[in-house]
Amino acid sequence: MTTKQPPQNHTARMIGIITFARLAPNMGRRVLYPFIPAISRFLGVGVNDIQTVIALQSGMGLFSPLAAPLSSRFGRKRVMLGALGLCIFGGIMGAVIGGFAIIAVTFLLFGASKMIYDPAFQAYLSDKVPYEKRAQALGITELGWAFALIIGAPMTGILLENAGLSAVFWMIISFATLAFILIALFLPSDKPTTAYNHQERTRFRSLFSHPQVLGAGLFIILLIGANEMFFINYGAWMEANFGLPLGALGVATVVIALAEISGEGIVIAFADRFGKKRMALIGTGLTVVCHLVLPQLGFSLPLALVGLFVFFLAFELAIVSSLPILSEILPTERALVMSANTSAAALGRMGGAWLGGILYALLGNLGILSLLTGLIGVGAVLALWHMVHEG
């Protein structure tokens, strides 16, 4: 699905709308992490129950390739609108009905919304922005991931302390509704070019034997899996080491978002000229170092925050730099490739959340766990270096 490149001012508006629209689905994914112990107390369930919901939510991305043909059949814009509608519906369920079972379903719907929205917008932008400028364009949209945390975490902490969990859902619903309106009114429409027929199903199956796709998938699984094993436990680790109240924990989490914004800014400014793969390798290698160093900083809150900043800056460098590479592996099957990437990320998050929660509960020590996550990170470096080629 290729279209004529829009004028520069239209491209900037298009990127801005897409970036803002990412806030709601990303908030639905991110606001749980810093407040896992608090939310478990609100709902009267164990911490491991909330971690299981997170793992299942991450697992929704495994089904992303099944949704990928929708953007070819109905158009990328319509799929993005459908994803936001799903986010709104899930939020209303959680806010109005409540209860652990319904709220668990709500977060699963948030996960489904993200796994449908992200490949659709990535394919939409990749259709319209040339590869030479694509790291910049996709890097800007990744700001929607960071700002979901920088806006959502402090607001969630305040809302949990003063109004309860339903208020958090109304916050997400508000962002999703505004995003739906902006996309419906101001994003240029795209026309579907193919039908989901037997030939497309054949391409769908053959995609997963493509060596570049497999290499990229392995890199994403290992990188995100290692990161998730740490991040799933970071809220409990911060609470245990520094005794931060909910509001302060939300503000401390902003450090992560600032790191992500910094990493995305570096990609936006330099990746197209410096080399997307080279930057992704540097970021991945730096995450390995951070896995080993961070748990040793539990004696000092300022040093722990600095460590978190470097860790998530490096992680963002790795992820965002890799996106334009993935978008060009098979240009005729962009939506499907990006959906496969979403599935790989989901597998990494789901496996990391599940293993991370279990191992931290068994070991009770983030330092020992980091030896394993660092080793997994080394595997990600090797997969990217040897199995994924740029251009």
XYZ file of C-alpha atoms in Angstrom:
391
model
C 0.000 0.000 0.000
C 1.927 3.040 -1.212
C 0.682 6.589 -1.521
C 1.971 9.901 -2.780
C 4.115 11.663 -0.200
C 2.134 14.498 1.446
C 3.476 18.070 1.726
C 5.843 18.720 4.634
C 3.328 20.679 6.741
C 0.738 17.921 6.249
C 3.328 15.329 7.252
C 4.102 17.220 10.465
C 0.393 17.435 11.330
C -0.083 13.756 10.514
C 2.843 12.723 12.751
C 1.578 14.960 15.561
C -1.917 13.444 15.488
C -0.606 9.881 15.372
C 1.775 10.591 18.258
C -0.978 12.080 20.438
C -3.303 9.186 19.611
C -0.725 6.744 21.004
C -1.095 8.207 24.497
C -4.299 6.395 25.517
C -3.378 2.817 24.455
C 0.103 3.322 25.890
C -1.264 4.612 29.196
C -3.380 1.472 29.347
C -0.141 -0.512 29.081
C 2.138 1.572 31.282
C 0.250 2.933 34.305
C 0.083 -0.491 35.979
C 3.820 -1.016 36.429
C 4.797 1.592 39.037
C 1.683 0.918 41.111
C 1.458 -2.876 41.121
C 1.546 -3.159 44.948
C -0.955 -0.299 45.373
C -3.409 -1.601 42.752
C -3.249 -5.082 44.275
C -4.263 -3.524 47.611
C -7.091 -1.563 45.972
C -8.497 -4.721 44.415
C -7.802 -7.008 47.357
C -5.646 -9.418 45.358
C -2.007 -10.462 45.453
C 0.830 -8.700 43.641
C 1.342 -11.811 41.531
C -2.287 -11.564 40.336
C -1.603 -8.083 38.926
C 1.658 -9.289 37.388
C -0.292 -12.119 35.734
C -2.715 -9.580 34.243
C 0.270 -7.657 32.868
C 1.709 -10.827 31.360
C -1.628 -11.678 29.730
C -2.022 -8.095 28.518
C 1.412 -8.287 26.911
C 0.392 -11.590 25.348
C -2.377 -9.852 23.384
C 0.311 -8.724 20.967
C 0.863 -12.342 19.911
C -2.335 -12.039 17.883
C -1.191 -8.895 16.070
C -0.388 -10.685 12.770
C -4.003 -11.885 12.670
C -5.113 -8.244 12.714
C -2.496 -7.075 10.191
C -4.521 -7.934 7.055
C -7.280 -5.631 8.297
C -5.276 -2.536 7.336
C -4.920 -3.864 3.787
C -8.546 -4.827 3.612
C -10.144 -1.777 5.264
C -7.369 0.854 5.309
C -4.839 1.864 7.979
C -6.897 4.838 9.231
C -10.023 2.768 9.866
C -7.994 0.214 11.809
C -6.486 2.960 13.971
C -9.981 4.282 14.711
C -11.187 0.788 15.582
C -8.271 0.324 17.986
C -9.080 3.576 19.788
C -12.739 2.597 19.957
C -11.717 -0.648 21.639
C -9.652 1.338 24.166
C -12.659 3.548 24.976
C -14.960 0.541 25.379
C -12.519 -1.226 27.706
C -12.029 1.882 29.818
C -15.776 2.348 30.270
C -16.105 -1.279 31.405
C -13.444 -0.820 34.061
C -14.713 2.565 35.252
C -18.420 1.670 35.428
C -18.489 -2.014 36.410
C -15.262 -2.526 38.370
C -14.199 -5.675 40.213
C -10.955 -7.568 39.644
C -12.274 -9.820 36.838
C -13.734 -6.930 34.822
C -10.709 -4.717 35.412
C -8.467 -7.559 34.233
C -10.543 -7.702 31.021
C -10.228 -3.924 30.723
C -6.450 -4.114 30.742
C -6.552 -6.957 28.216
C -8.636 -4.728 25.920
C -6.110 -1.931 26.393
C -3.439 -4.408 25.307
C -5.504 -5.433 22.267
C -6.007 -1.764 21.359
C -2.264 -1.126 21.367
C -1.399 -4.258 19.397
C -3.888 -3.252 16.686
C -3.049 0.461 16.627
C 0.758 0.312 16.518
C 1.346 -1.801 13.363
C -1.383 0.133 11.550
C 0.141 3.546 12.253
C 3.692 2.282 11.582
C 2.619 0.955 8.180
C 0.639 4.146 7.503
C 3.666 6.363 8.150
C 6.091 4.049 6.364
C 3.888 4.237 3.279
C 4.236 8.008 3.247
C 7.746 8.768 4.559
C 10.891 7.718 2.616
C 13.382 5.416 4.358
C 16.028 8.165 4.510
C 13.784 10.163 6.876
C 11.860 7.333 8.507
C 13.892 7.056 11.715
C 13.035 10.685 12.405
C 9.320 10.200 11.693
C 8.947 6.968 13.664
C 11.161 8.366 16.427
C 8.772 11.284 16.886
C 5.793 8.938 17.177
C 7.638 7.003 19.873
C 7.350 10.108 22.036
C 3.780 8.920 22.553
C 5.210 5.963 24.490
C 7.318 8.169 26.761
C 4.675 10.846 27.304
C 2.128 8.175 28.214
C 4.319 7.562 31.255
C 5.376 11.145 31.941
C 1.725 12.254 31.916
C 0.063 9.052 33.055
C 2.275 8.052 35.999
C 1.971 11.237 38.111
C -1.733 11.570 37.273
C -2.323 7.921 38.164
C -0.532 8.312 41.498
C -2.613 11.390 42.358
C -5.879 9.813 41.174
C -5.250 6.570 43.058
C -4.584 8.469 46.269
C -7.566 10.807 45.946
C -10.253 9.281 43.712
C -9.593 5.563 43.205
C -8.918 3.324 40.233
C -12.056 4.255 38.262
C -10.733 7.819 37.915
C -7.627 6.411 36.194
C -9.864 4.738 33.624
C -11.762 7.984 32.968
C -8.425 9.684 32.336
C -7.542 7.094 29.676
C -11.041 7.300 28.151
C -10.700 11.091 27.803
C -7.394 10.842 25.932
C -8.709 8.056 23.684
C -11.879 9.957 22.801
C -9.990 13.104 21.825
C -7.552 11.018 19.760
C -10.446 9.298 17.963
C -11.904 12.679 17.004
C -8.567 14.054 15.768
C -7.837 11.017 13.587
C -11.395 10.905 12.205
C -11.398 14.589 11.252
C -7.822 15.467 10.327
C -5.831 12.374 9.294
C -5.803 11.823 5.505
C -7.661 8.697 4.495
C -5.927 5.794 2.784
C -7.571 3.347 0.443
C -7.249 -0.424 0.846
C -5.542 -2.069 -2.097
C -5.861 -5.800 -1.441
C -8.402 -8.295 -0.266
C -7.633 -10.986 2.281
C -7.618 -13.957 -0.052
C -5.839 -17.288 -0.320
C -2.754 -15.674 -1.868
C -2.409 -13.292 1.084
C -2.779 -16.131 3.556
C 0.067 -17.883 1.734
C 2.257 -14.769 2.100
C 1.268 -14.628 5.761
C 2.620 -18.149 6.330
C 5.784 -17.675 4.258
C 6.674 -14.464 6.101
C 7.711 -16.393 9.200
C 10.311 -18.393 7.279
C 12.042 -15.190 6.101
C 15.505 -15.088 7.791
C 15.479 -11.312 8.287
C 12.068 -11.411 9.932
C 13.147 -14.283 12.176
C 16.361 -12.496 13.163
C 14.516 -9.278 13.929
C 11.952 -11.217 15.954
C 14.642 -12.935 18.025
C 16.331 -9.597 18.712
C 13.055 -8.020 19.866
C 12.071 -10.994 22.049
C 15.421 -11.083 23.847
C 15.786 -7.323 24.280
C 12.240 -6.697 25.511
C 12.110 -9.905 27.561
C 15.186 -8.882 29.542
C 13.838 -5.358 30.034
C 10.450 -6.643 31.196
C 11.984 -8.998 33.752
C 13.468 -5.936 35.410
C 10.643 -3.425 34.902
C 7.956 -5.765 36.263
C 9.762 -5.655 39.606
C 11.008 -2.092 39.626
C 7.974 -0.644 41.474
C 8.304 -3.193 44.277
C 12.096 -2.713 44.338
C 11.770 1.088 44.620
C 9.080 0.774 47.297
C 11.138 -1.732 49.311
C 14.437 0.176 49.084
C 13.240 3.750 49.416
C 9.703 3.563 50.890
C 8.247 6.012 48.376
C 4.534 6.923 48.705
C 2.292 6.576 45.622
C 2.566 10.179 44.494
C 6.351 10.213 44.843
C 6.623 6.856 43.062
C 4.654 8.297 40.140
C 6.951 11.313 39.973
C 10.049 9.094 40.220
C 8.716 7.105 37.285
C 8.834 10.299 35.214
C 12.622 9.800 35.186
C 12.031 6.783 32.948
C 9.874 8.815 30.590
C 12.477 11.590 30.424
C 15.097 8.977 29.575
C 12.877 7.622 26.816
C 12.303 11.113 25.430
C 16.069 11.686 25.446
C 16.678 8.393 23.634
C 13.989 9.163 21.086
C 15.448 12.652 20.611
C 18.862 11.156 19.841
C 17.292 8.800 17.291
C 15.280 11.623 15.720
C 18.351 13.844 15.418
C 21.095 11.393 14.472
C 19.975 7.849 13.527
C 19.325 8.529 9.827
C 22.853 9.938 9.439
C 24.776 7.879 12.008
C 23.257 4.550 10.952
C 20.146 2.955 12.365
C 21.700 -0.460 13.030
C 24.839 1.004 14.558
C 22.766 3.069 16.982
C 20.561 0.083 17.837
C 23.660 -1.999 18.641
C 25.076 0.708 20.912
C 21.769 1.008 22.742
C 21.429 -2.755 23.182
C 24.997 -3.115 24.465
C 24.474 -0.319 26.967
C 21.341 -2.002 28.334
C 23.438 -5.076 29.169
C 25.762 -2.929 31.285
C 22.782 -1.300 33.014
C 21.205 -4.662 33.878
C 24.321 -5.527 35.865
C 24.897 -2.136 37.499
C 21.395 -0.968 38.434
C 20.635 -3.434 41.258
C 23.822 -2.319 43.003
C 22.433 1.228 43.415
C 19.718 0.405 45.973
C 21.603 2.310 48.701
C 20.989 5.724 47.074
C 17.782 7.088 45.536
C 19.574 9.730 43.394
C 21.983 7.119 41.991
C 19.111 4.675 41.394
C 17.248 7.356 39.432
C 20.371 8.101 37.383
C 20.745 4.386 36.688
C 17.112 4.119 35.612
C 17.596 7.110 33.327
C 20.601 5.585 31.542
C 18.960 2.174 31.328
C 15.793 3.380 29.642
C 17.649 5.831 27.406
C 19.722 2.912 26.103
C 16.674 0.691 25.704
C 14.859 3.376 23.731
C 17.876 3.900 21.474
C 17.835 0.191 20.667
C 14.098 -0.142 20.034
C 13.407 3.071 18.127
C 16.484 2.741 15.907
C 15.386 -0.765 14.926
C 11.847 0.206 13.827
C 12.763 1.780 10.456
C 15.014 -1.212 9.717
C 12.077 -3.553 10.291
C 9.775 -1.411 8.172
C 12.041 -1.918 5.144
C 12.659 -5.681 5.389
C 9.676 -6.414 3.118
C 8.214 -3.102 1.887
C 5.291 -4.841 0.167
C 4.267 -6.465 3.482
C 4.889 -3.638 5.922
C 1.763 -4.090 8.028
C 2.467 -7.802 8.383
C 6.150 -7.322 9.255
C 5.357 -4.653 11.831
C 2.655 -6.916 13.256
C 5.182 -9.734 13.499
C 7.399 -7.293 15.393
C 4.471 -6.541 17.725
C 4.035 -10.275 18.308
C 7.725 -10.673 19.097
C 7.538 -7.745 21.521
C 4.440 -9.288 23.112
C 6.193 -12.622 23.533
C 9.156 -10.892 25.140
C 6.945 -8.852 27.470
C 4.710 -11.757 28.396
C 7.617 -14.132 29.025
C 9.602 -11.448 30.837
C 6.677 -10.433 33.048
C 5.896 -14.037 33.925
C 9.482 -15.126 34.553
C 10.469 -11.871 36.214
C 7.655 -12.036 38.739
C 8.327 -15.685 39.604
C 12.113 -15.361 39.834
C 12.022 -12.183 41.928
C 9.575 -13.830 44.337
C 11.854 -16.880 44.594
C 15.170 -15.056 44.755
C 14.088 -11.898 46.543
C 17.151 -10.268 45.003
C 17.245 -8.097 41.900
C 21.032 -8.417 41.704
C 20.918 -12.171 41.080
C 18.080 -11.751 38.601
C 20.104 -9.135 36.703
C 22.805 -11.694 35.894
C 20.225 -13.609 33.874
C 18.742 -10.497 32.236
C 22.236 -9.312 31.283
C 22.960 -12.652 29.618
C 19.690 -12.424 27.681
C 20.720 -8.915 26.605
C 23.982 -10.288 25.187
C 21.876 -12.662 23.082
C 19.948 -9.657 21.747
C 23.206 -7.957 20.711
C 24.336 -11.074 18.828
C 20.975 -11.530 17.100
C 20.943 -7.940 15.836
C 24.588 -7.999 14.802
C 24.533 -11.243 12.835
C 20.953 -11.749 11.664
C 19.513 -8.307 10.850
C 20.801 -6.242 7.919
C 20.094 -2.577 7.254
C 18.663 -1.410 3.951
